[in-house]
Short mmCIF file of C-alpha atoms in Angstrom, two decimals:
data_model
loop_
_atom_site.label_atom_id
_atom_site.label_comp_id
_atom_site.label_asym_id
_atom_site.label_seq_id
_atom_site.Cartn_x
_atom_site.Cartn_y
_atom_site.Cartn_z
CA MET M 764 0.00 0.00 0.00
CA SER M 765 1.37 3.43 -0.89
CA ILE M 766 0.36 6.98 -0.10
CA PRO M 767 -2.57 8.05 -2.26
CA SER M 768 -1.99 11.30 -4.12
CA ASN M 769 -3.91 13.64 -6.33
CA GLY M 770 -0.86 15.74 -7.08
CA ASN M 771 -1.60 18.70 -4.80
CA GLY M 772 1.45 18.16 -2.60
CA PRO M 773 4.27 15.67 -1.94
CA LEU M 774 2.38 14.24 1.04
CA GLU M 775 -1.14 14.60 -0.35
CA GLY M 776 -3.27 11.86 1.20
CA ALA M 777 -0.69 10.92 3.84
CA VAL M 778 -1.54 10.82 7.55
CA VAL M 779 1.30 11.99 9.78
CA ALA M 780 1.30 12.03 13.58
CA VAL M 781 3.48 14.55 15.41
CA ALA M 782 4.41 13.92 19.05
CA GLY M 783 5.45 16.94 21.08
CA ALA M 784 3.74 19.26 18.62
CA ALA M 785 3.13 22.35 20.78
CA GLY M 786 6.65 23.82 20.81
CA PRO M 787 8.27 25.98 18.11
CA ALA M 788 9.60 22.96 16.18
CA GLY M 789 6.21 21.30 16.42
CA ARG M 790 4.43 24.39 15.14
CA ALA M 791 6.76 24.67 12.16
CA THR M 792 6.35 20.97 11.41
CA LEU M 793 2.56 21.10 11.56
CA LEU M 794 2.57 24.05 9.15
CA ARG M 795 4.93 22.40 6.67
CA LEU M 796 3.17 19.03 6.71
CA ALA M 797 -0.20 20.70 6.18
CA GLU M 798 1.26 22.73 3.33
CA ALA M 799 2.56 19.50 1.76
CA GLY M 800 -0.95 18.08 1.76
CA ALA M 801 -0.80 15.73 4.73
CA THR M 802 -3.52 15.10 7.26
CA VAL M 803 -1.73 16.00 10.49
CA VAL M 804 -2.54 14.43 13.86
CA ALA M 805 -0.77 16.35 16.61
CA SER M 806 -0.27 15.45 20.24
CA ASP M 807 1.23 17.12 23.28
CA ALA M 808 0.83 16.99 27.04
CA ASP M 809 0.02 20.73 27.13
CA ALA M 810 -3.56 21.02 25.90
CA ALA M 811 -3.64 24.83 25.67
CA ARG M 812 -0.40 25.18 23.69
CA LEU M 813 -1.41 22.25 21.47
CA ALA M 814 -4.72 23.91 20.62
CA GLU M 815 -2.87 27.10 19.64
CA ALA M 816 -0.46 25.18 17.40
CA VAL M 817 -3.27 23.25 15.71
CA ASP M 818 -5.31 26.41 15.14
CA ALA M 819 -2.29 28.19 13.65
CA ALA M 820 -1.69 25.37 11.16
CA ARG M 821 -5.36 25.24 10.19
CA TYR M 822 -5.50 29.00 9.74
CA ALA M 823 -2.34 29.11 7.62
CA HIS M 824 -3.53 26.35 5.32
CA GLY M 825 -7.27 26.63 4.82
CA GLY M 826 -8.81 23.28 4.12
CA ALA M 827 -5.99 21.33 5.76
CA THR M 828 -6.98 18.62 8.22
CA VAL M 829 -5.02 19.23 11.41
CA THR M 830 -6.25 17.68 14.64
CA GLY M 831 -4.96 17.79 18.20
CA ASP M 832 -5.03 15.14 20.91
CA THR M 833 -3.72 15.55 24.46
CA VAL M 834 -1.76 12.32 25.04
CA ASP M 835 0.39 11.24 27.99
CA LEU M 836 3.24 9.57 26.12
CA LEU M 837 4.71 8.36 29.41
CA ASP M 838 1.82 5.87 29.39
CA LEU M 839 2.31 3.07 26.84
CA ASP M 840 -1.40 2.24 26.82
CA ALA M 841 -2.22 5.88 26.07
CA ALA M 842 0.28 5.91 23.19
CA ARG M 843 -1.19 2.70 21.78
CA ALA M 844 -4.71 4.11 22.11
CA TRP M 845 -3.63 7.24 20.22
CA ALA M 846 -2.19 5.15 17.39
CA ASP M 847 -5.27 2.92 17.28
CA ARG M 848 -7.66 5.90 17.22
CA THR M 849 -5.68 7.59 14.47
CA GLU M 850 -5.50 4.54 12.22
CA LYS M 851 -9.17 3.77 12.77
CA GLU M 852 -10.29 7.33 12.02
CA PHE M 853 -8.09 8.03 9.01
CA GLY M 854 -7.51 4.51 7.70
CA ARG M 855 -3.73 4.68 7.73
CA ILE M 856 -0.67 6.24 9.42
CA ASP M 857 2.24 7.20 7.20
CA GLY M 858 4.46 8.90 9.73
CA LEU M 859 5.32 9.57 13.35
CA VAL M 860 7.53 12.60 13.95
CA HIS M 861 8.94 12.49 17.48
CA LEU M 862 9.63 16.01 18.75
CA VAL M 863 9.24 15.45 22.50
CA GLY M 864 12.17 17.29 24.05
CA GLY M 865 13.68 18.65 27.21
CA TRP M 866 17.07 19.68 28.52
CA ARG M 867 18.86 19.67 31.83
CA GLY M 868 22.56 20.23 32.40
CA SER M 869 25.20 21.37 34.85
CA ALA M 870 28.30 23.56 34.93
CA THR M 871 30.63 20.59 35.45
CA PHE M 872 30.50 16.79 35.37
CA ALA M 873 30.91 16.62 39.16
CA GLU M 874 27.86 18.82 39.63
CA THR M 875 25.60 16.53 37.60
CA ASP M 876 22.27 16.08 39.36
CA LEU M 877 20.90 12.58 38.84
CA ALA M 878 17.41 14.03 39.21
CA ASP M 879 18.07 15.44 35.74
CA TRP M 880 18.59 11.90 34.47
CA ASP M 881 15.32 10.78 36.06
CA LEU M 882 13.47 13.51 34.17
CA LEU M 883 15.28 13.15 30.84
CA GLU M 884 15.00 9.37 30.84
CA LYS M 885 11.24 9.82 30.86
CA LEU M 886 11.04 12.67 28.34
CA LEU M 887 13.69 11.55 25.88
CA ILE M 888 13.72 7.74 26.15
CA ARG M 889 10.40 6.50 27.52
CA THR M 890 8.36 8.57 25.09
CA VAL M 891 10.40 7.18 22.17
CA GLN M 892 9.91 3.64 23.42
CA HIS M 893 6.17 4.17 23.70
CA THR M 894 5.58 5.89 20.34
CA SER M 895 7.76 3.39 18.48
CA LEU M 896 6.01 0.39 20.00
CA ALA M 897 2.60 1.95 19.39
CA PHE M 898 3.20 3.03 15.80
CA GLU M 899 5.43 0.25 14.42
CA GLY M 900 2.50 -1.80 13.11
CA PRO M 901 0.55 1.06 11.49
CA LEU M 902 3.70 2.47 9.87
CA ALA M 903 4.58 -0.93 8.39
CA ARG M 904 1.03 -1.31 7.09
CA SER M 905 1.24 2.09 5.40
CA GLY M 906 3.71 0.84 2.80
CA ASN M 907 5.69 4.09 2.98
CA GLY M 908 5.78 4.86 6.69
CA ARG M 909 8.42 6.94 8.43
CA TYR M 910 9.38 7.10 12.11
CA LEU M 911 11.54 10.18 12.61
CA LEU M 912 13.42 11.00 15.80
CA ILE M 913 14.83 14.49 16.23
CA SER M 914 18.13 14.13 18.08
CA ALA M 915 21.15 16.23 19.01
CA ALA M 916 24.79 16.22 17.98
CA GLY M 917 25.67 15.93 21.67
CA ALA M 918 24.58 12.30 21.61
CA SER M 919 27.69 11.54 19.56
CA GLN M 920 30.00 14.02 21.30
CA PRO M 921 28.88 14.45 24.92
CA THR M 922 30.28 17.26 27.01
CA ALA M 923 31.02 17.24 30.74
CA GLY M 924 27.96 19.18 31.80
CA ASN M 925 25.56 17.37 29.48
CA ALA M 926 26.04 13.78 30.61
CA ALA M 927 22.37 13.07 31.36
CA TYR M 928 21.10 14.80 28.22
CA ALA M 929 23.63 13.24 25.86
CA ALA M 930 23.17 9.76 27.32
CA SER M 931 19.39 10.07 26.99
CA LYS M 932 19.63 11.19 23.37
CA ALA M 933 22.09 8.41 22.57
CA ALA M 934 19.73 5.83 24.06
CA ALA M 935 16.81 7.24 22.07
CA GLU M 936 18.87 7.02 18.88
CA ALA M 937 19.82 3.40 19.61
CA TRP M 938 16.17 2.53 20.22
CA THR M 939 15.13 4.17 16.95
CA LEU M 940 17.82 2.31 15.01
CA ALA M 941 16.58 -0.94 16.55
CA LEU M 942 13.14 -0.10 15.13
CA ALA M 943 14.86 0.46 11.78
CA ASP M 944 16.37 -3.01 12.00
CA SER M 945 12.89 -4.41 12.66
CA PHE M 946 11.65 -2.76 9.46
CA ARG M 947 14.69 -4.10 7.57
CA LYS M 948 14.02 -7.63 8.73
CA ALA M 949 10.33 -7.32 7.89
CA GLY M 950 11.32 -6.50 4.30
CA GLY M 951 13.32 -9.69 3.91
CA GLU M 952 15.24 -9.63 0.64
CA GLY M 953 13.22 -6.66 -0.59
CA ALA M 954 12.68 -3.10 0.58
CA PRO M 955 11.55 -2.45 4.16
CA PRO M 956 7.83 -1.68 4.54
CA ALA M 957 8.71 1.50 6.46
CA ALA M 958 11.75 3.43 7.61
CA ALA M 959 13.02 4.73 10.94
CA ALA M 960 15.64 7.46 10.90
CA VAL M 961 17.28 10.09 13.08
CA LEU M 962 17.54 13.78 12.19
CA VAL M 963 20.45 15.36 14.06
CA VAL M 964 20.73 19.03 15.01
CA LYS M 965 23.16 20.92 17.22
CA ALA M 966 20.28 22.94 18.62
CA LEU M 967 17.18 24.62 17.26
CA VAL M 968 16.50 28.31 16.74
CA HIS M 969 13.30 30.17 15.90
CA ASP M 970 12.21 33.74 15.26
CA ALA M 971 11.34 34.52 18.88
CA MET M 972 14.85 33.49 20.01
CA ARG M 973 16.42 35.75 17.41
CA ALA M 974 14.20 38.62 18.53
CA GLU M 975 15.24 38.12 22.16
CA ARG M 976 18.95 37.94 21.29
CA PRO M 977 19.44 40.03 18.14
CA ASN M 978 23.24 39.97 18.39
CA ALA M 979 23.56 36.20 18.86
CA LYS M 980 24.95 34.21 15.93
CA PHE M 981 23.40 30.81 16.83
CA ALA M 982 26.27 29.17 14.93
CA GLY M 983 25.45 25.68 13.76
CA PHE M 984 21.84 25.92 14.97
CA THR M 985 19.03 24.67 12.73
CA ASP M 986 16.04 26.91 12.16
CA VAL M 987 12.79 25.13 13.00
CA LYS M 988 11.51 25.91 9.48
CA ASP M 989 14.53 24.15 7.97
CA LEU M 990 13.95 21.20 10.28
CA ALA M 991 10.33 21.01 9.13
CA GLU M 992 11.47 21.09 5.50
CA ALA M 993 13.94 18.26 6.14
CA ILE M 994 11.24 16.22 7.87
CA THR M 995 8.89 16.56 4.92
CA GLY M 996 11.68 15.70 2.49
CA VAL M 997 12.29 12.30 4.10
CA TRP M 998 9.23 10.89 2.28
CA GLU M 999 10.76 11.84 -1.07
CA LYS M 1000 13.44 9.15 -0.73
CA PRO M 1001 12.77 5.39 -0.87
CA ALA M 1002 12.41 3.71 2.52
CA GLN M 1003 15.49 1.61 1.83
CA GLU M 1004 17.66 4.74 1.52
CA VAL M 1005 16.25 6.31 4.69
CA ASN M 1006 15.93 3.36 7.03
CA GLY M 1007 18.54 3.18 9.78
CA THR M 1008 20.28 6.42 8.84
CA ARG M 1009 21.21 9.64 10.59
CA LEU M 1010 20.48 12.80 8.62
CA TRP M 1011 22.81 15.53 9.85
CA LEU M 1012 21.37 19.05 9.71
CA THR M 1013 24.49 20.49 11.35
CA PRO M 1014 28.19 19.79 10.67
CA GLN M 1015 29.06 16.27 11.81
CA PRO M 1016 31.53 16.15 14.73
#
């Protein structure tokens, strides 16, 4: 089964779920996916911010189907229920974009607070485990599904004060690449039925950050609009080329 299209956009007819959709990266992604013709199913734990993000995407692209669902992704059953509802309502799921984030750090390695690890393990690892387990089946059934994790360069080059954050991101990447191997094995001698990949940034920047710090250079940062463009572009390549890869949106260390 492949994504139906009537030629109005590269993702016309696709159904894409976005986890952690209420932040600046989520907003940009909802806008770009809607512009590309996708039906967008957004989730976040913050109901008010999610509603604002969904409304903004709908307003910017009249006629686009953009829905919001407040989901606790720390609950595997809730994640599975979200996937089940989405597939039942729209008949398919062609993508899960995982944007759930969070950061904690310290001035030095010795000052690392393990409470930061407790928080980041939930935000950056548990949510990935739950969305990947919930959406693996629907994405494989799509015929052109994509599971996309947004990660950080620090996972490959951790610094002293970022031990908890870097370790959490590295674990999330490993989990996502294990999902990719599952898709590879499901394809046997042929192409995988879906792809899992990691998009790597140094950090993200958006217009409000630039307005707050007009003299900052944000060297190596990825604009959230460019991230959204890269996300959408992943469907333009065959699953076999995408599956199990890291797409670097910042210079590789």
